[in-house]
XYZ file of C-alpha atoms in Angstrom:
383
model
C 0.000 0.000 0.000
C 1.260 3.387 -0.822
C 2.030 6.027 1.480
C -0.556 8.351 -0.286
C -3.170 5.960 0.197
C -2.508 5.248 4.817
C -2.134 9.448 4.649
C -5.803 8.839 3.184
C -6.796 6.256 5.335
C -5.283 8.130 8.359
C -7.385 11.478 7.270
C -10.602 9.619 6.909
C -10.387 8.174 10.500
C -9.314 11.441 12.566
C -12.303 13.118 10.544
C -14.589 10.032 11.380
C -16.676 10.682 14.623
C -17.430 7.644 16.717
C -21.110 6.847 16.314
C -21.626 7.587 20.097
C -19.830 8.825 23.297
C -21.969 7.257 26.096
C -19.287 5.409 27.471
C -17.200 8.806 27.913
C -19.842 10.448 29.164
C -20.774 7.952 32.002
C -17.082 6.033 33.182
C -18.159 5.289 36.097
C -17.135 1.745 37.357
C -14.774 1.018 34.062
C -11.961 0.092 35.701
C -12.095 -3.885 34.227
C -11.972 -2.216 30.707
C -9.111 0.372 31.540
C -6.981 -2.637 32.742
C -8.133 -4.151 29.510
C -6.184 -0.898 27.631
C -3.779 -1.021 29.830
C -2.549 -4.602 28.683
C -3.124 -3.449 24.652
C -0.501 -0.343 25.438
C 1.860 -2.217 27.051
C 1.489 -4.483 24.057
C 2.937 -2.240 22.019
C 6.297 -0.940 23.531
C 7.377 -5.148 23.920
C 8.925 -7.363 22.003
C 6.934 -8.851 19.251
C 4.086 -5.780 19.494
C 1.310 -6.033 17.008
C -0.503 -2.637 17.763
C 1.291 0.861 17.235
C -2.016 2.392 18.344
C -4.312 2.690 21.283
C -7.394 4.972 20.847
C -9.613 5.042 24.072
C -13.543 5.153 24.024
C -13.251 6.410 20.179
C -14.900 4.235 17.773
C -15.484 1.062 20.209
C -14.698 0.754 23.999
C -11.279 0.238 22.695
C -9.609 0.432 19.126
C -6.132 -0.823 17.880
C -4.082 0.514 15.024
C -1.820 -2.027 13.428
C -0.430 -0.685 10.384
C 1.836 -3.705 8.055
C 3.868 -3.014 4.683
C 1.146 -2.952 2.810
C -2.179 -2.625 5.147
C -3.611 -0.488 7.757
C -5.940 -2.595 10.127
C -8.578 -1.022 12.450
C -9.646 -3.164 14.936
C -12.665 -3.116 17.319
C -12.864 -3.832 21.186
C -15.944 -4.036 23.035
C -15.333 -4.893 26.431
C -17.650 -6.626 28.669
C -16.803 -6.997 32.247
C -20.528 -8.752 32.910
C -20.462 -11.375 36.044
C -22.767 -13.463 34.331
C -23.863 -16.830 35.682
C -23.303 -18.498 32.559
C -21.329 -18.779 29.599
C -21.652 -16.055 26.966
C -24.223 -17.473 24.065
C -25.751 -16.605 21.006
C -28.725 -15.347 22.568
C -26.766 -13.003 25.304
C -24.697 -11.628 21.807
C -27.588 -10.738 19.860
C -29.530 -9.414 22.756
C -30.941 -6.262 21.891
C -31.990 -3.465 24.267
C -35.117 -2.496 25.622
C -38.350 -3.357 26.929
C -39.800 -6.505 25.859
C -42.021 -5.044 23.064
C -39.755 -2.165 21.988
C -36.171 -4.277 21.645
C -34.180 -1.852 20.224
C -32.713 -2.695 16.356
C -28.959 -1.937 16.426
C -28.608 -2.265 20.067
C -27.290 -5.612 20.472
C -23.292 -6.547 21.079
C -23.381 -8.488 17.232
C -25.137 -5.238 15.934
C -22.720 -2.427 17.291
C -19.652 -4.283 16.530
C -20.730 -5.194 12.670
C -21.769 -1.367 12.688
C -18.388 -0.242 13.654
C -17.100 -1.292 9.365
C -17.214 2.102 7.818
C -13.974 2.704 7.265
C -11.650 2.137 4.383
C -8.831 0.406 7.020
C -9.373 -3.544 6.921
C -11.500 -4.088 9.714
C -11.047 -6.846 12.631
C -13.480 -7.317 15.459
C -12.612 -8.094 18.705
C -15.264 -9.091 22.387
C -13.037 -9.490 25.865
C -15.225 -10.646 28.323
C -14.575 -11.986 32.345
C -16.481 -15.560 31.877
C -15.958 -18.159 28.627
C -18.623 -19.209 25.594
C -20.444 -21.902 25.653
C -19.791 -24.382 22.351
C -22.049 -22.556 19.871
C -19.241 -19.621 19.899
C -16.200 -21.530 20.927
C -15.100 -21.319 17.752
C -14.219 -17.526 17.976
C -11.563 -17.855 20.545
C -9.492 -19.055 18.374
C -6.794 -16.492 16.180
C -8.347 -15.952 12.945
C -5.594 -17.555 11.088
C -6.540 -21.167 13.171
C -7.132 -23.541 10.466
C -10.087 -24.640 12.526
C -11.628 -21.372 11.190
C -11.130 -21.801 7.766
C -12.597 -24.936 7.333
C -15.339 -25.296 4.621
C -19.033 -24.096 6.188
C -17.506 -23.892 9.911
C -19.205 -20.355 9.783
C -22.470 -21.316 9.074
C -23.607 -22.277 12.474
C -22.971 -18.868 14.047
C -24.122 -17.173 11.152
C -27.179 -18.735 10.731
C -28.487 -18.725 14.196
C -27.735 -14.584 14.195
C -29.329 -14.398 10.935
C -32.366 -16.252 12.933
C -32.080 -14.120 15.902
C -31.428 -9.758 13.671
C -31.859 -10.562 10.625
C -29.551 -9.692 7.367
C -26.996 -7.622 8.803
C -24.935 -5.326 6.292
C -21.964 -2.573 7.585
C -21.913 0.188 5.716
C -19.151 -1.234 3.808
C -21.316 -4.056 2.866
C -19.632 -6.406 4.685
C -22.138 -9.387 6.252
C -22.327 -11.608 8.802
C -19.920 -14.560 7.134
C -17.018 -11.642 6.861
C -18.259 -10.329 10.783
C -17.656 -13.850 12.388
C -14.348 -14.504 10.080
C -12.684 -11.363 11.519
C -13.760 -11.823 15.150
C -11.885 -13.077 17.903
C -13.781 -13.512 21.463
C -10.908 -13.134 23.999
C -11.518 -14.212 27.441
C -9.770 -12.022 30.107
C -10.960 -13.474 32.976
C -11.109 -11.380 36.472
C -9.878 -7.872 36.664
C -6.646 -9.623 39.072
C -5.973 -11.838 36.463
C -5.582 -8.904 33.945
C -3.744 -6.804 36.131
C -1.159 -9.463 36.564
C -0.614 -10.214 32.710
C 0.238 -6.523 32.876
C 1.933 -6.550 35.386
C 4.558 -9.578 33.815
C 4.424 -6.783 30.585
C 5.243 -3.603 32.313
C 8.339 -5.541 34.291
C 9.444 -7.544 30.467
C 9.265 -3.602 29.346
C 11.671 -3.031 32.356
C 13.944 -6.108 32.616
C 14.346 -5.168 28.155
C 15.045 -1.774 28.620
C 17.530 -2.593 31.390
C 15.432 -0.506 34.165
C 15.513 -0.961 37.764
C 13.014 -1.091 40.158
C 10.985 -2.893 42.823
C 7.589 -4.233 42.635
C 6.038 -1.158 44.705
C 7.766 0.807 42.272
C 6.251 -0.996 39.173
C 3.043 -1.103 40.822
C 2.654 3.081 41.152
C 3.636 3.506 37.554
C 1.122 1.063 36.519
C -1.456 3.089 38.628
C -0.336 5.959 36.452
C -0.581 4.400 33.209
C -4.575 3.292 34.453
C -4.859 7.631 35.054
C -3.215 8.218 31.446
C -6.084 5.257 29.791
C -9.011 6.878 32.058
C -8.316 10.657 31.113
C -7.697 9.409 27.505
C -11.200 7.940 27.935
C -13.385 10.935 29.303
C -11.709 12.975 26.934
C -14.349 14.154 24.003
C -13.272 13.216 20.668
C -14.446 16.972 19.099
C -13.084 18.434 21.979
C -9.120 16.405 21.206
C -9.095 13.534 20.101
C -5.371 13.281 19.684
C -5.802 12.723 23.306
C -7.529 9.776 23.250
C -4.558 7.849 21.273
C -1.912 6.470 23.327
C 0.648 5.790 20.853
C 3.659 3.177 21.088
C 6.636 5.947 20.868
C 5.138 8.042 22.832
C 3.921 5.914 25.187
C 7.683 3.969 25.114
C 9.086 7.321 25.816
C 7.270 8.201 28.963
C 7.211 4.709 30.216
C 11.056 5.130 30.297
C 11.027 8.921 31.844
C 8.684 7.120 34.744
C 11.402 4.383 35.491
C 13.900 7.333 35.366
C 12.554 9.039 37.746
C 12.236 6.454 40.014
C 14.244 6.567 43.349
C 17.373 4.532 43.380
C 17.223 1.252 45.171
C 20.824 0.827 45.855
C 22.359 -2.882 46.421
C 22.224 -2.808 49.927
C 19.169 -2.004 50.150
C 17.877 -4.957 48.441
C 20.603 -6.866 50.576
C 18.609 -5.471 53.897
C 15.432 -6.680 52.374
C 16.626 -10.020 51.561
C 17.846 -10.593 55.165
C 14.805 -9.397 56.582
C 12.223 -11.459 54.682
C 14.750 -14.376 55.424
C 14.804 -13.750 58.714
C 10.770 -13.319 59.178
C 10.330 -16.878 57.154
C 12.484 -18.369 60.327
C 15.714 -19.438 58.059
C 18.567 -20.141 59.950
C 21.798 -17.414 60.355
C 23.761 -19.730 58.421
C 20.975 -20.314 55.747
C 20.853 -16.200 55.110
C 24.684 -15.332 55.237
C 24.915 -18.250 52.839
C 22.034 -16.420 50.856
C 23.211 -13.585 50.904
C 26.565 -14.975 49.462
C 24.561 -16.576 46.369
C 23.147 -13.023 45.864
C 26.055 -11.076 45.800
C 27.933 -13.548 43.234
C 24.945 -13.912 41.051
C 25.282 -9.955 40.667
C 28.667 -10.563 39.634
C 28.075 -12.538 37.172
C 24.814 -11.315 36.275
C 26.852 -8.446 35.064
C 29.887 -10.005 33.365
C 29.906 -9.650 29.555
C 30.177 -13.209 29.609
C 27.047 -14.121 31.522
C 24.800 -10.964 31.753
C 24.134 -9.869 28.216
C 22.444 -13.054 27.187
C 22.449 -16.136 30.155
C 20.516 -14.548 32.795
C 18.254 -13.209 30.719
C 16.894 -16.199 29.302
C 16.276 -17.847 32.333
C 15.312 -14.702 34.967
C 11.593 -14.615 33.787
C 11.558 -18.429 33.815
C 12.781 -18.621 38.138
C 10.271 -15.688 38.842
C 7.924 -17.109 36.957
C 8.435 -21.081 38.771
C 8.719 -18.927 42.273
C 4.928 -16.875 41.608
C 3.569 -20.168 40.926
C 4.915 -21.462 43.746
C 3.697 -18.646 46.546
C 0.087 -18.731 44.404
C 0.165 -22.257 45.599
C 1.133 -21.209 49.626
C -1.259 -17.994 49.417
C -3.779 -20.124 48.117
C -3.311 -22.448 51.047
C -2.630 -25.859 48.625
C 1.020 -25.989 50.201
C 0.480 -25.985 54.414
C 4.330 -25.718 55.062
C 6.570 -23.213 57.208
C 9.177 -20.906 55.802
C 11.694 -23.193 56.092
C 10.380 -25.654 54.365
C 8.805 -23.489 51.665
C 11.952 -22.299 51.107
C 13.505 -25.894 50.511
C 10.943 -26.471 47.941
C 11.350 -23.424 46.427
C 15.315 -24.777 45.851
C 14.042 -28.213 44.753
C 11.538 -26.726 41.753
C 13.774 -24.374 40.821
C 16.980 -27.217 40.593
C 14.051 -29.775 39.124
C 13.122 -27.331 35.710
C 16.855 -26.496 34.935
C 18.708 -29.891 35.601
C 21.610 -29.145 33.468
C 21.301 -25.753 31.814
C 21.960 -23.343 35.022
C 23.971 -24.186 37.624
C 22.429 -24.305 41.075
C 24.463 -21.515 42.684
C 22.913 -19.239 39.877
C 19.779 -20.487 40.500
C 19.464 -20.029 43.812
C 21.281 -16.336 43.210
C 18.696 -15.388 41.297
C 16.375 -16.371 43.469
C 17.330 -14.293 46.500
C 18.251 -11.496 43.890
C 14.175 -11.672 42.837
C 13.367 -11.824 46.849
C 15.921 -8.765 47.682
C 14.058 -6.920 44.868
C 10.328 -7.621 46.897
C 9.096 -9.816 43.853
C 8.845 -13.133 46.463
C 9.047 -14.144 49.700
C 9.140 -17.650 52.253
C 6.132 -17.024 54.520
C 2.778 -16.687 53.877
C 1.159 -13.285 56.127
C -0.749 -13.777 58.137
């Protein structure tokens, strides 16, 4: 695609309205769909992004801009943070609004996504929702590319029942329901925790990539400020500025970095003090800490060696922190009734049991009081 043609593309969608603001206008309670955004930016300053654009309460709760070699794609979000007491169906999609003799046309989830094709950008849909489908949709959760969704009449089933349900449905594009439920992917979040920690693993791969330091509290109150950035973005009136409801990737990349740069030093021995102390609280032995605190300090060393730093630790880092969250889900959880001691020893055991050969057990166990120094784990549960 030319350059002349995404300047086009680009000039028909600032100049394109969204077809309502009702979600700017009444935010109250959208925190499960900010956290949503939140994951999508942070998407795009990582490895392996997809999006270059976040645009916030524009066109759809959310929209992405993903712009290839030779394509610009557009691509719908609604977001549904419903506590439902069953899996999303058919029926619950094409639900339309209203009382029981007026149901509004237009109205229903199917409806105001299909509407959302009036642009000349290829068009993808996308639902995010807490709670699964049920097998009539499962289909959709799939990437579009799956070749389970490009099997010969596997659309039929969804289309046909909608058809049943609203009708022919057109976009203004012309577009139907076949090319709706081709370009659609239902993605299921889960609970607003469980997105906040998928962020929460992106914002510290942005960190760990970009070679920032910081500790989890640390992490956790530029996070908070990212959720301000998505929420003003949102309440923000598209003919009032809507450049300011478009986080983009550079941008957003740049500031992300200013935030960790700002940040108040945590010097070594700092994280040395904080090792000893959660040590200490778990009920390890003297002998057991000075010996950790040992394994720390020549981890560091090594950590940091041309030799070892610039490619070793990281490929193993997120792997250990990883293996230890799984682990203290397990003891918060209350599935593993041991005492710090003896969490800690099968902490040591995983972590020695997933990298037999590959790391050697005094890096291991380096790391792992390097992660613990740095307030990303601990050996007791609290009470």
């Amino acid at each position: 695609m030319s350059t002349a043609n995404f300047d086009a593309i680009f000039e028909f969608l600032d100049e394109l309205p969204p077809l309502e603001e009702g979600g700017v206008i009444a935010r109250i309670g959208f925190s499960y769909q900010d956290e949503v955004a939140a994951g999508y930016c942070l998407q795009t300053v990582c490895s392996g992004a997809t999006y270059q654009e976040v645009w916030c309460e524009t066109h759809d709760d959310i929209a992405l801009l993903q712009v290839n070699a030779d394509s610009a794609i557009f691509e719908f979000v609604q977001v549904k943070a419903h506590e439902l007491n069953q899996f999303w169906s058919i029926a619950k999609l094409c639900e339309r609004k209203g009382q029981k003799a007026k149901k509004l046309p237009g109205t229903s989830i199917l409806e105001r996504s299909i509407a959302q094709d009036r642009t000349p950008a290829v068009p993808r849909f996308r639902i995010v929702t807490r709670i699964s489908v049920n097998a009539d949709l499962q289909m959709l959760t799939s990437p579009i590319t799956s070749p389970s969704r490009n099997a010969p009449g596997c659309h039929s089933p969804i289309v046909t029942e909608c058809t049943k349900r609203l009708g022919v449905l057109k976009s203004k594009n012309g577009r139907d329901l076949e090319f709706w439920v081709s370009h659609c992917v239902w993605e299921v979040k889960g609970s607003e925790d469980a997105v906040r920690n998928e962020n929460f693993l992106l914002l510290q791969q942005f960190a760990e990539v970009n070679s920032l330091s910081s500790t989890s509290s640390q992490r956790t109150r530029i996070y908070e400020r990212l959720l301000t950035k998505i929420a003003q973005a949102a309440k923000t009136r598209w003919d009032i500025d809507r450049e300011g409801k478009k986080i983009r990737a550079q941008a957003l990349r740049e500031w992300l970095i200013s935030e960790f740069s700002g940040l108040e030093p945590v010097s070594q021995a700092q994280e040395s003090r904080r090792l000893v102390e959660k040590l200490e609280i778990a009920g390890l032995s003297k002998v057991t800490i000075e010996a950790a605190a040992d394994l720390r300090r020549s981890y560091l060393q090594e950590k940091f060696t041309l030799q070892f730093g610039s490619t070793g630790s990281r490929q193993f880092e997120p792997e250990v922190l990883a293996t230890l969250q799984q682990l203290r889900a397990q003891l918060d959880a209350g599935d593993l009734n041991q005492s710090g001691p003896q969490f800690h020893s099968r902490c040591i055991e995983e972590l020695r049991s997933r990298f037999p050969e590959s790391v050697p057990s005094s890096m291991l166990e380096g790391c792992m009081y390097m992660i613990t120094g740095r307030c990303r784990h601990q050996f007791h549960r609290p009470e």
